[in-house]
mmCIF file of C-alpha atoms in Angstrom:
data_model
loop_
_atom_site.group_PDB
_atom_site.id
_atom_site.type_symbol
_atom_site.label_atom_id
_atom_site.label_comp_id
_atom_site.label_asym_id
_atom_site.label_seq_id
_atom_site.Cartn_x
_atom_site.Cartn_y
_atom_site.Cartn_z
ATOM 1 C CA MET A 1035 -17.486 124.200 -197.358
ATOM 2 C CA ALA A 1036 -14.674 122.390 -195.555
ATOM 3 C CA ASP A 1037 -12.430 119.552 -196.608
ATOM 4 C CA PHE A 1038 -12.070 116.713 -194.110
ATOM 5 C CA VAL A 1039 -9.289 114.142 -194.254
ATOM 6 C CA LEU A 1040 -10.181 111.134 -192.103
ATOM 7 C CA VAL A 1041 -7.424 108.807 -190.910
ATOM 8 C CA HIS A 1042 -8.332 105.565 -189.169
ATOM 9 C CA GLY A 1043 -6.528 103.938 -186.291
ATOM 10 C CA ALA A 1044 -4.830 100.580 -185.822
ATOM 11 C CA TRP A 1045 -6.482 97.461 -187.263
ATOM 12 C CA HIS A 1046 -9.158 99.595 -188.974
ATOM 13 C CA GLY A 1047 -9.583 101.004 -192.476
ATOM 14 C CA ALA A 1048 -11.484 103.753 -194.253
ATOM 15 C CA TRP A 1049 -14.551 101.534 -193.828
ATOM 16 C CA CYS A 1050 -14.835 102.632 -190.178
ATOM 17 C CA TRP A 1051 -16.125 106.085 -191.256
ATOM 18 C CA ARG A 1052 -19.095 104.674 -193.183
ATOM 19 C CA LYS A 1053 -21.747 105.847 -190.700
ATOM 20 C CA LEU A 1054 -20.187 109.311 -190.390
ATOM 21 C CA LEU A 1055 -19.632 110.291 -194.005
ATOM 22 C CA PRO A 1056 -23.269 110.939 -195.032
ATOM 23 C CA SER A 1057 -23.709 113.698 -192.444
ATOM 24 C CA LEU A 1058 -20.559 115.504 -193.622
ATOM 25 C CA TRP A 1059 -21.695 115.246 -197.235
ATOM 26 C CA ALA A 1060 -25.214 116.422 -196.365
ATOM 27 C CA ALA A 1061 -23.733 119.555 -194.785
ATOM 28 C CA GLY A 1062 -21.938 120.348 -198.056
ATOM 29 C CA HIS A 1063 -18.438 119.269 -197.054
ATOM 30 C CA ARG A 1064 -15.955 117.055 -198.847
ATOM 31 C CA ALA A 1065 -14.440 114.125 -196.965
ATOM 32 C CA PHE A 1066 -11.469 111.979 -197.943
ATOM 33 C CA ALA A 1067 -11.259 108.740 -195.946
ATOM 34 C CA VAL A 1068 -7.745 107.311 -196.246
ATOM 35 C CA ASP A 1069 -6.879 103.602 -196.268
ATOM 36 C CA LEU A 1070 -3.413 103.261 -194.743
ATOM 37 C CA THR A 1071 -1.129 100.822 -196.540
ATOM 38 C CA GLY A 1072 -1.548 97.254 -195.327
ATOM 39 C CA LEU A 1073 -4.949 97.924 -193.786
ATOM 40 C CA GLY A 1074 -8.568 98.260 -194.855
ATOM 41 C CA ALA A 1075 -9.016 98.105 -198.627
ATOM 42 C CA ARG A 1076 -5.212 98.063 -198.939
ATOM 43 C CA ARG A 1077 -4.585 95.127 -196.638
ATOM 44 C CA HIS A 1078 -3.433 93.068 -199.628
ATOM 45 C CA LEU A 1079 -0.330 95.283 -199.499
ATOM 46 C CA TYR A 1080 0.500 94.186 -195.953
ATOM 47 C CA ARG A 1081 4.152 93.691 -195.109
ATOM 48 C CA ARG A 1082 5.455 93.243 -191.595
ATOM 49 C CA GLU A 1083 8.050 95.979 -192.143
ATOM 50 C CA LEU A 1084 5.492 98.671 -193.004
ATOM 51 C CA GLY A 1085 5.984 101.568 -190.614
ATOM 52 C CA LEU A 1086 4.812 104.963 -189.519
ATOM 53 C CA ALA A 1087 6.616 106.744 -192.384
ATOM 54 C CA ASP A 1088 4.606 104.707 -194.911
ATOM 55 C CA HIS A 1089 1.331 105.756 -193.301
ATOM 56 C CA VAL A 1090 2.370 109.399 -193.074
ATOM 57 C CA ALA A 1091 3.179 109.223 -196.796
ATOM 58 C CA ASP A 1092 -0.327 107.841 -197.486
ATOM 59 C CA VAL A 1093 -1.923 110.937 -195.961
ATOM 60 C CA VAL A 1094 0.554 113.315 -197.546
ATOM 61 C CA ALA A 1095 -0.335 111.779 -200.930
ATOM 62 C CA VAL A 1096 -4.006 112.635 -200.396
ATOM 63 C CA LEU A 1097 -3.274 116.193 -199.274
ATOM 64 C CA GLU A 1098 -0.991 116.793 -202.250
ATOM 65 C CA SER A 1099 -2.885 114.957 -204.990
ATOM 66 C CA GLU A 1100 -6.177 116.615 -204.033
ATOM 67 C CA GLU A 1101 -4.356 119.976 -203.654
ATOM 68 C CA LEU A 1102 -6.074 120.529 -200.323
ATOM 69 C CA GLN A 1103 -5.690 123.794 -198.462
ATOM 70 C CA GLN A 1104 -6.960 124.541 -194.963
ATOM 71 C CA ALA A 1105 -8.256 121.000 -194.455
ATOM 72 C CA VAL A 1106 -9.570 119.629 -191.176
ATOM 73 C CA VAL A 1107 -7.323 116.607 -190.661
ATOM 74 C CA VAL A 1108 -8.810 113.992 -188.349
ATOM 75 C CA GLY A 1109 -6.982 111.065 -186.753
ATOM 76 C CA HIS A 1110 -8.437 108.242 -184.691
ATOM 77 C CA SER A 1111 -6.342 106.376 -182.103
ATOM 78 C CA TYR A 1112 -2.967 105.427 -183.705
ATOM 79 C CA GLY A 1113 -3.995 107.854 -186.477
ATOM 80 C CA GLY A 1114 -2.977 110.690 -184.160
ATOM 81 C CA MET A 1115 0.643 109.782 -184.862
ATOM 82 C CA VAL A 1116 -0.044 109.738 -188.586
ATOM 83 C CA ILE A 1117 -1.825 113.089 -188.869
ATOM 84 C CA THR A 1118 0.860 114.792 -186.783
ATOM 85 C CA GLY A 1119 3.529 113.617 -189.192
ATOM 86 C CA ALA A 1120 1.495 114.450 -192.290
ATOM 87 C CA ALA A 1121 0.689 117.963 -191.092
ATOM 88 C CA ASP A 1122 4.372 118.582 -190.432
ATOM 89 C CA ARG A 1123 5.159 117.699 -194.058
ATOM 90 C CA CYS A 1124 2.228 119.662 -195.546
ATOM 91 C CA PRO A 1125 1.732 122.651 -193.237
ATOM 92 C CA ASP A 1126 -0.031 124.785 -195.859
ATOM 93 C CA SER A 1127 -2.707 122.116 -196.300
ATOM 94 C CA VAL A 1128 -3.920 122.125 -192.702
ATOM 95 C CA ALA A 1129 -6.408 124.371 -190.906
ATOM 96 C CA ALA A 1130 -6.998 122.204 -187.843
ATOM 97 C CA LEU A 1131 -6.050 118.860 -186.354
ATOM 98 C CA VAL A 1132 -8.653 116.685 -184.644
ATOM 99 C CA TYR A 1133 -7.563 113.800 -182.419
ATOM 100 C CA ILE A 1134 -10.414 111.348 -181.808
ATOM 101 C CA ASP A 1135 -9.426 109.379 -178.699
ATOM 102 C CA ALA A 1136 -6.024 109.454 -180.320
ATOM 103 C CA VAL A 1137 -2.329 109.362 -179.569
ATOM 104 C CA VAL A 1138 -1.019 112.882 -178.977
ATOM 105 C CA PRO A 1139 2.741 112.550 -179.512
ATOM 106 C CA ARG A 1140 5.691 114.694 -178.615
ATOM 107 C CA ASN A 1141 8.623 115.115 -180.937
ATOM 108 C CA GLY A 1142 10.737 111.965 -180.993
ATOM 109 C CA GLU A 1143 8.128 109.711 -179.433
ATOM 110 C CA ARG A 1144 6.841 106.388 -180.733
ATOM 111 C CA TRP A 1145 3.347 104.926 -180.701
ATOM 112 C CA SER A 1146 4.650 102.706 -177.922
ATOM 113 C CA SER A 1147 5.950 105.631 -175.851
ATOM 114 C CA THR A 1148 2.649 106.370 -174.110
ATOM 115 C CA HIS A 1149 1.869 102.739 -173.266
ATOM 116 C CA SER A 1150 2.527 100.990 -169.980
ATOM 117 C CA PRO A 1151 5.597 98.739 -169.702
ATOM 118 C CA ASP A 1152 3.325 95.677 -169.622
ATOM 119 C CA THR A 1153 1.556 96.706 -172.834
ATOM 120 C CA GLN A 1154 4.880 97.447 -174.526
ATOM 121 C CA ALA A 1155 6.309 94.057 -173.577
ATOM 122 C CA GLN A 1156 3.207 92.188 -174.685
ATOM 123 C CA ARG A 1157 3.010 93.934 -178.047
ATOM 124 C CA ARG A 1158 6.728 93.678 -178.798
ATOM 125 C CA ALA A 1159 6.626 89.958 -178.056
ATOM 126 C CA GLN A 1160 3.736 89.504 -180.480
ATOM 127 C CA ILE A 1161 5.513 91.524 -183.179
ATOM 128 C CA ALA A 1162 8.670 89.435 -182.727
ATOM 129 C CA GLU A 1163 6.624 86.249 -183.091
ATOM 130 C CA VAL A 1164 4.229 87.031 -185.953
ATOM 131 C CA GLY A 1165 5.453 90.345 -187.393
ATOM 132 C CA GLY A 1166 2.434 92.413 -186.440
ATOM 133 C CA LEU A 1167 -0.325 93.071 -183.937
ATOM 134 C CA ALA A 1168 -3.429 90.928 -184.113
ATOM 135 C CA PRO A 1169 -6.687 92.886 -183.801
ATOM 136 C CA PRO A 1170 -8.407 92.811 -180.413
ATOM 137 C CA ASP A 1171 -12.016 91.877 -179.860
ATOM 138 C CA PRO A 1172 -13.994 95.077 -180.624
ATOM 139 C CA SER A 1173 -15.743 94.757 -177.280
ATOM 140 C CA VAL A 1174 -12.695 96.516 -175.778
ATOM 141 C CA PHE A 1175 -13.766 99.539 -177.827
ATOM 142 C CA GLY A 1176 -17.173 99.479 -176.146
ATOM 143 C CA LEU A 1177 -18.877 97.848 -179.132
ATOM 144 C CA SER A 1178 -21.508 95.150 -178.860
ATOM 145 C CA GLY A 1179 -24.088 93.359 -180.991
ATOM 146 C CA ALA A 1180 -24.086 94.062 -184.721
ATOM 147 C CA ASP A 1181 -21.486 96.848 -184.411
ATOM 148 C CA ARG A 1182 -19.058 94.528 -182.637
ATOM 149 C CA ASP A 1183 -19.598 91.773 -185.203
ATOM 150 C CA TRP A 1184 -19.151 94.190 -188.126
ATOM 151 C CA VAL A 1185 -15.826 95.495 -186.823
ATOM 152 C CA LEU A 1186 -14.656 91.985 -185.923
ATOM 153 C CA ARG A 1187 -15.152 90.899 -189.543
ATOM 154 C CA ARG A 1188 -13.326 93.864 -191.018
ATOM 155 C CA GLN A 1189 -10.311 94.423 -188.782
ATOM 156 C CA SER A 1190 -6.911 93.262 -189.999
ATOM 157 C CA ILE A 1191 -3.441 92.761 -188.566
ATOM 158 C CA GLN A 1192 -1.476 95.944 -187.827
ATOM 159 C CA PRO A 1193 2.037 96.028 -189.368
ATOM 160 C CA GLY A 1194 4.621 95.598 -186.638
ATOM 161 C CA GLY A 1195 6.918 98.307 -187.946
ATOM 162 C CA CYS A 1196 4.480 100.986 -186.803
ATOM 163 C CA TYR A 1197 4.880 100.313 -183.113
ATOM 164 C CA ASP A 1198 8.373 101.571 -182.352
ATOM 165 C CA ASP A 1199 9.016 104.027 -185.201
ATOM 166 C CA ALA A 1200 9.933 107.470 -183.853
ATOM 167 C CA LEU A 1201 8.079 110.530 -185.127
ATOM 168 C CA ARG A 1202 10.071 113.711 -185.724
ATOM 169 C CA PHE A 1203 8.156 116.946 -186.237
ATOM 170 C CA ASP A 1204 8.343 120.680 -185.576
ATOM 171 C CA GLU A 1205 6.583 120.907 -182.232
ATOM 172 C CA ALA A 1206 6.587 124.704 -182.196
ATOM 173 C CA ARG A 1207 4.754 124.898 -185.526
ATOM 174 C CA TRP A 1208 2.371 122.107 -184.480
ATOM 175 C CA SER A 1209 1.443 124.053 -181.348
ATOM 176 C CA ARG A 1210 0.207 126.981 -183.474
ATOM 177 C CA TRP A 1211 -2.476 124.969 -185.252
ATOM 178 C CA ARG A 1212 -5.989 124.741 -183.890
ATOM 179 C CA ARG A 1213 -6.014 121.404 -182.090
ATOM 180 C CA TYR A 1214 -9.028 119.461 -180.885
ATOM 181 C CA PHE A 1215 -9.234 116.320 -178.754
ATOM 182 C CA ILE A 1216 -12.387 114.216 -178.517
ATOM 183 C CA ASP A 1217 -12.220 112.126 -175.363
ATOM 184 C CA CYS A 1218 -14.315 108.944 -175.418
ATOM 185 C CA THR A 1219 -15.085 107.895 -171.878
ATOM 186 C CA GLY A 1220 -17.609 105.065 -171.958
ATOM 187 C CA PRO A 1221 -15.478 102.988 -171.545
ATOM 188 C CA ALA A 1222 -12.191 104.894 -171.594
ATOM 189 C CA LEU A 1223 -9.455 102.947 -173.379
ATOM 190 C CA PRO A 1224 -6.433 102.668 -171.036
ATOM 191 C CA THR A 1225 -3.812 103.113 -173.775
ATOM 192 C CA ILE A 1226 -5.109 106.656 -174.449
ATOM 193 C CA ALA A 1227 -4.705 107.765 -170.808
ATOM 194 C CA THR A 1228 -1.486 109.734 -171.414
ATOM 195 C CA SER A 1229 -3.055 111.684 -174.270
ATOM 196 C CA ARG A 1230 -6.079 112.545 -172.125
ATOM 197 C CA GLU A 1231 -3.778 113.943 -169.477
ATOM 198 C CA ARG A 1232 -1.662 115.909 -171.941
ATOM 199 C CA VAL A 1233 -4.498 117.756 -173.643
ATOM 200 C CA ARG A 1234 -5.849 118.895 -170.292
ATOM 201 C CA ALA A 1235 -2.459 119.976 -168.967
ATOM 202 C CA GLU A 1236 -1.066 121.756 -172.026
ATOM 203 C CA PRO A 1237 -2.286 125.059 -173.517
ATOM 204 C CA GLY A 1238 -3.961 125.403 -176.892
ATOM 205 C CA TRP A 1239 -6.272 122.396 -176.781
ATOM 206 C CA HIS A 1240 -10.044 122.344 -177.288
ATOM 207 C CA VAL A 1241 -11.352 119.247 -175.507
ATOM 208 C CA ASP A 1242 -14.767 117.632 -175.889
ATOM 209 C CA THR A 1243 -16.051 114.483 -174.219
ATOM 210 C CA LEU A 1244 -18.296 111.800 -175.654
ATOM 211 C CA SER A 1245 -19.787 109.217 -173.311
ATOM 212 C CA THR A 1246 -19.184 106.376 -175.732
ATOM 213 C CA GLY A 1247 -16.392 103.917 -176.455
ATOM 214 C CA HIS A 1248 -13.185 104.168 -178.430
ATOM 215 C CA ASP A 1249 -14.875 103.899 -181.851
ATOM 216 C CA PRO A 1250 -17.356 106.801 -181.780
ATOM 217 C CA MET A 1251 -17.626 106.895 -185.577
ATOM 218 C CA ILE A 1252 -19.379 103.535 -185.163
ATOM 219 C CA SER A 1253 -21.032 103.738 -181.746
ATOM 220 C CA ALA A 1254 -22.048 107.434 -181.776
ATOM 221 C CA PRO A 1255 -21.771 108.777 -185.352
ATOM 222 C CA GLU A 1256 -24.394 111.499 -184.887
ATOM 223 C CA ALA A 1257 -22.689 112.956 -181.813
ATOM 224 C CA LEU A 1258 -19.257 112.783 -183.433
ATOM 225 C CA SER A 1259 -20.566 114.359 -186.625
ATOM 226 C CA ALA A 1260 -22.025 117.267 -184.657
ATOM 227 C CA LEU A 1261 -18.619 117.948 -183.109
ATOM 228 C CA LEU A 1262 -16.802 117.772 -186.448
ATOM 229 C CA LEU A 1263 -19.317 120.092 -188.106
ATOM 230 C CA ARG A 1264 -18.869 122.587 -185.283
ATOM 231 C CA ILE A 1265 -15.097 122.389 -185.683
ATOM 232 C CA ALA A 1266 -15.425 122.998 -189.431
ATOM 233 C CA ARG A 1267 -17.319 126.223 -188.714
ATOM 234 C CA THR A 1268 -14.570 127.558 -186.453
ATOM 235 C CA ALA A 1269 -11.399 126.177 -188.080
#
């Protein structure tokens, strides 16, 4: 039996794992889906100044309160920043890190660091105006029909403090963990391009590709589940 900790990306919440959880449970695993502060079921706690450190603390609280050891810690999109920081604070709790179409940071980088100058300028202007980032139409994640409508209803504004907070972590220790990257290519989200390049250029990565959009837990839950179950067997 493995313990999974599932960390959603920007604008999402623990709700985004709903289609995936039953397959992990059916295989005998435990799964802890985290709601980051200000988002999902905790969006009533939204404050514009919420930042990366708050979200790292959310995941650390789960690892510590559940006394997890050798967990498979999974981050989607912006959640890649969060799981990197949480693993650095709780190294004994982690067996493997899984980045689902996620930001793969280097020490000292920000969520914004891997974005194009145009994207940075656009997002910083929005944060200056309204204090956060409004959710995009889920069609940019490759979702359509009922899936697109479901995500559109449930997304919420992303706290602006997350965008330019720097992440400090022990990169040497991080490089010793088993690290997996799941690349979603249909369509490929442009803001993840730098991460895709990094995991193919740097040693120590196990890379898998899914021909689905940026939200595979919604658009391809069976395929994503199969990958996570395989990772659990080898972590």
